[in-house]
CSV table of C-alpha atoms in Angstrom, one decimal:
chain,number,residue,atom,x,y,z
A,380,UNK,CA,73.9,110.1,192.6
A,381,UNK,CA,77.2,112.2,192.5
A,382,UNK,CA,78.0,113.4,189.4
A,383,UNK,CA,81.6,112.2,187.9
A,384,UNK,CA,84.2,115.5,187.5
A,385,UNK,CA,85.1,117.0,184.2
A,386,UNK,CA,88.4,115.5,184.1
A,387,UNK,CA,86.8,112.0,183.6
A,388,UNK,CA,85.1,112.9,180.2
A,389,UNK,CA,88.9,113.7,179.1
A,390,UNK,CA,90.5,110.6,180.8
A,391,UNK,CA,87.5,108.3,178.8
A,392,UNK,CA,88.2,109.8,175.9
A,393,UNK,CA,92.0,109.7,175.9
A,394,UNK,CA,91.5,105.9,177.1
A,395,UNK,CA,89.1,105.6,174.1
A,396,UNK,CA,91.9,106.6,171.3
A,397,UNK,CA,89.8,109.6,170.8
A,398,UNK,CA,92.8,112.1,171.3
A,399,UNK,CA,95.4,110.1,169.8
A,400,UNK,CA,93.2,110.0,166.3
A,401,UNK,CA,92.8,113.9,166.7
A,402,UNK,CA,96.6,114.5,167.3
A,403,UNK,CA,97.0,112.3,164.6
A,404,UNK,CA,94.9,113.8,162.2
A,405,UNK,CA,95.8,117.4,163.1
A,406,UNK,CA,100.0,115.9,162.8
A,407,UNK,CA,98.9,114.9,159.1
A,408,UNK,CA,97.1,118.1,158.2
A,409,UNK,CA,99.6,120.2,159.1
A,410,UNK,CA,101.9,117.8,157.4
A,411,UNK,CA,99.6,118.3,154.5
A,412,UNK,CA,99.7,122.1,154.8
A,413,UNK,CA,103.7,122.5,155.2
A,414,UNK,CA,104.2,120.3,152.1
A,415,UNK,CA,102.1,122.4,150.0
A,416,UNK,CA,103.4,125.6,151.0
A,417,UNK,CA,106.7,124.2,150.0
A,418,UNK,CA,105.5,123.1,146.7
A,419,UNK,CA,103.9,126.7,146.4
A,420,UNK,CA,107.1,128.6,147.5
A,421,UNK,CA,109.2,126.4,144.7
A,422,UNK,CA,106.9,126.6,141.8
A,423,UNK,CA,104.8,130.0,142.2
A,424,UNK,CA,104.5,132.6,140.5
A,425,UNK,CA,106.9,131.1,137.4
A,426,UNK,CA,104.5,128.2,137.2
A,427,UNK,CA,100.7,129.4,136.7
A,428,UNK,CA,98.1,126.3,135.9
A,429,UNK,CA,98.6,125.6,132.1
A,430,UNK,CA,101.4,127.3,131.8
A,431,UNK,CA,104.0,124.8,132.3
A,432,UNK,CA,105.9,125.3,129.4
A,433,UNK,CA,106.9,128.9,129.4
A,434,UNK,CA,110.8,129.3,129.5
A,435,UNK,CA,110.5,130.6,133.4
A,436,UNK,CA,108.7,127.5,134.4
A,437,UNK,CA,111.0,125.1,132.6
A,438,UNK,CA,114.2,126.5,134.4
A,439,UNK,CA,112.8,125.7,137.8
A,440,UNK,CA,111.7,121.9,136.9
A,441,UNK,CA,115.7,121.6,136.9
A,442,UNK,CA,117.3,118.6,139.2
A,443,UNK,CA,119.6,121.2,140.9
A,444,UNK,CA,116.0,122.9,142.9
A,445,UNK,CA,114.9,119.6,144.0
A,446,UNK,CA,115.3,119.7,147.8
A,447,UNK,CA,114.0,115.9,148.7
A,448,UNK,CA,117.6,114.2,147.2
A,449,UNK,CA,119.8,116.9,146.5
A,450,UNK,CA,122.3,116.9,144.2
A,451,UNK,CA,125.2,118.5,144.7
A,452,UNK,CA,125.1,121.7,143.0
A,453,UNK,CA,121.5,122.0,144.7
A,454,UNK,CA,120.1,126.0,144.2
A,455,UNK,CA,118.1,126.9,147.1
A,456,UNK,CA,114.4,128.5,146.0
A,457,UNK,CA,112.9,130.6,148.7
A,458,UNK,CA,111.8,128.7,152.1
A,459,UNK,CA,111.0,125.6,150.1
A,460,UNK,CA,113.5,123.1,151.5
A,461,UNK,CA,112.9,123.9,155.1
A,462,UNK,CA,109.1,123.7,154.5
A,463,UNK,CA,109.4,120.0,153.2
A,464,UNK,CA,111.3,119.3,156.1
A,465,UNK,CA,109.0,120.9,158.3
A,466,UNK,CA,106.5,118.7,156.7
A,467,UNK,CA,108.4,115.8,156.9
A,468,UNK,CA,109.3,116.4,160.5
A,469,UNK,CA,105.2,116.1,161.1
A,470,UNK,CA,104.5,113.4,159.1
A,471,UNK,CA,107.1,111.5,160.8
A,472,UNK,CA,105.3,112.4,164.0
A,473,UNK,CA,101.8,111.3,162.8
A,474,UNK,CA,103.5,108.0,162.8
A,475,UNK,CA,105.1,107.8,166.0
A,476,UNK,CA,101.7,108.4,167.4
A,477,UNK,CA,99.7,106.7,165.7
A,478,UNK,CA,101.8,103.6,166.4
């Protein structure tokens, strides 16, 4: 009996939905990943765990950092915007293939 060629393993899998589940879940964990670094590049180091009410911390929970609606006299912090985008950009690509 022949034996099938590698290639065929791929093509059952991709035919399966296996590969479009992995690009999937890779898409969201990096999604995941992006969004977090965002959040870390916004709040960290002014906002340690339990220490959310210390005068440094309090100025950046203003309105004017957020970078998902932004107002008008927005204040860039760090790489945090383009991060969230980032993240947004592969979240918005989980979707398209996962549809």
């Amino acid at each position: 009996m022949a034996r099938a060629p590698p290639w065929d393993c791929l093509r059952t899998m991709w035919m399966q939905g296996r590969w479009r589940r992995a690009v999937v879940s890779l898409l969201l964990a990096v999604s995941g990943l992006l969004a977090v670094a965002g959040a870390r590049e916004r709040w960290w180091p002014a906002c340690r765990p339990g220490d959310f009410d210390t005068p440094r911390c309090l100025a950046l929970q203003d309105d004017r950092y957020d970078f998902t609606a932004m107002p008008e006299s927005w204040v860039p912090v760090g790489q945090a915007a383009e991060l969230a985008g980032a993240a947004y950009a592969a979240l918005a690509l989980a979707v398209a293939a996962a549809l």
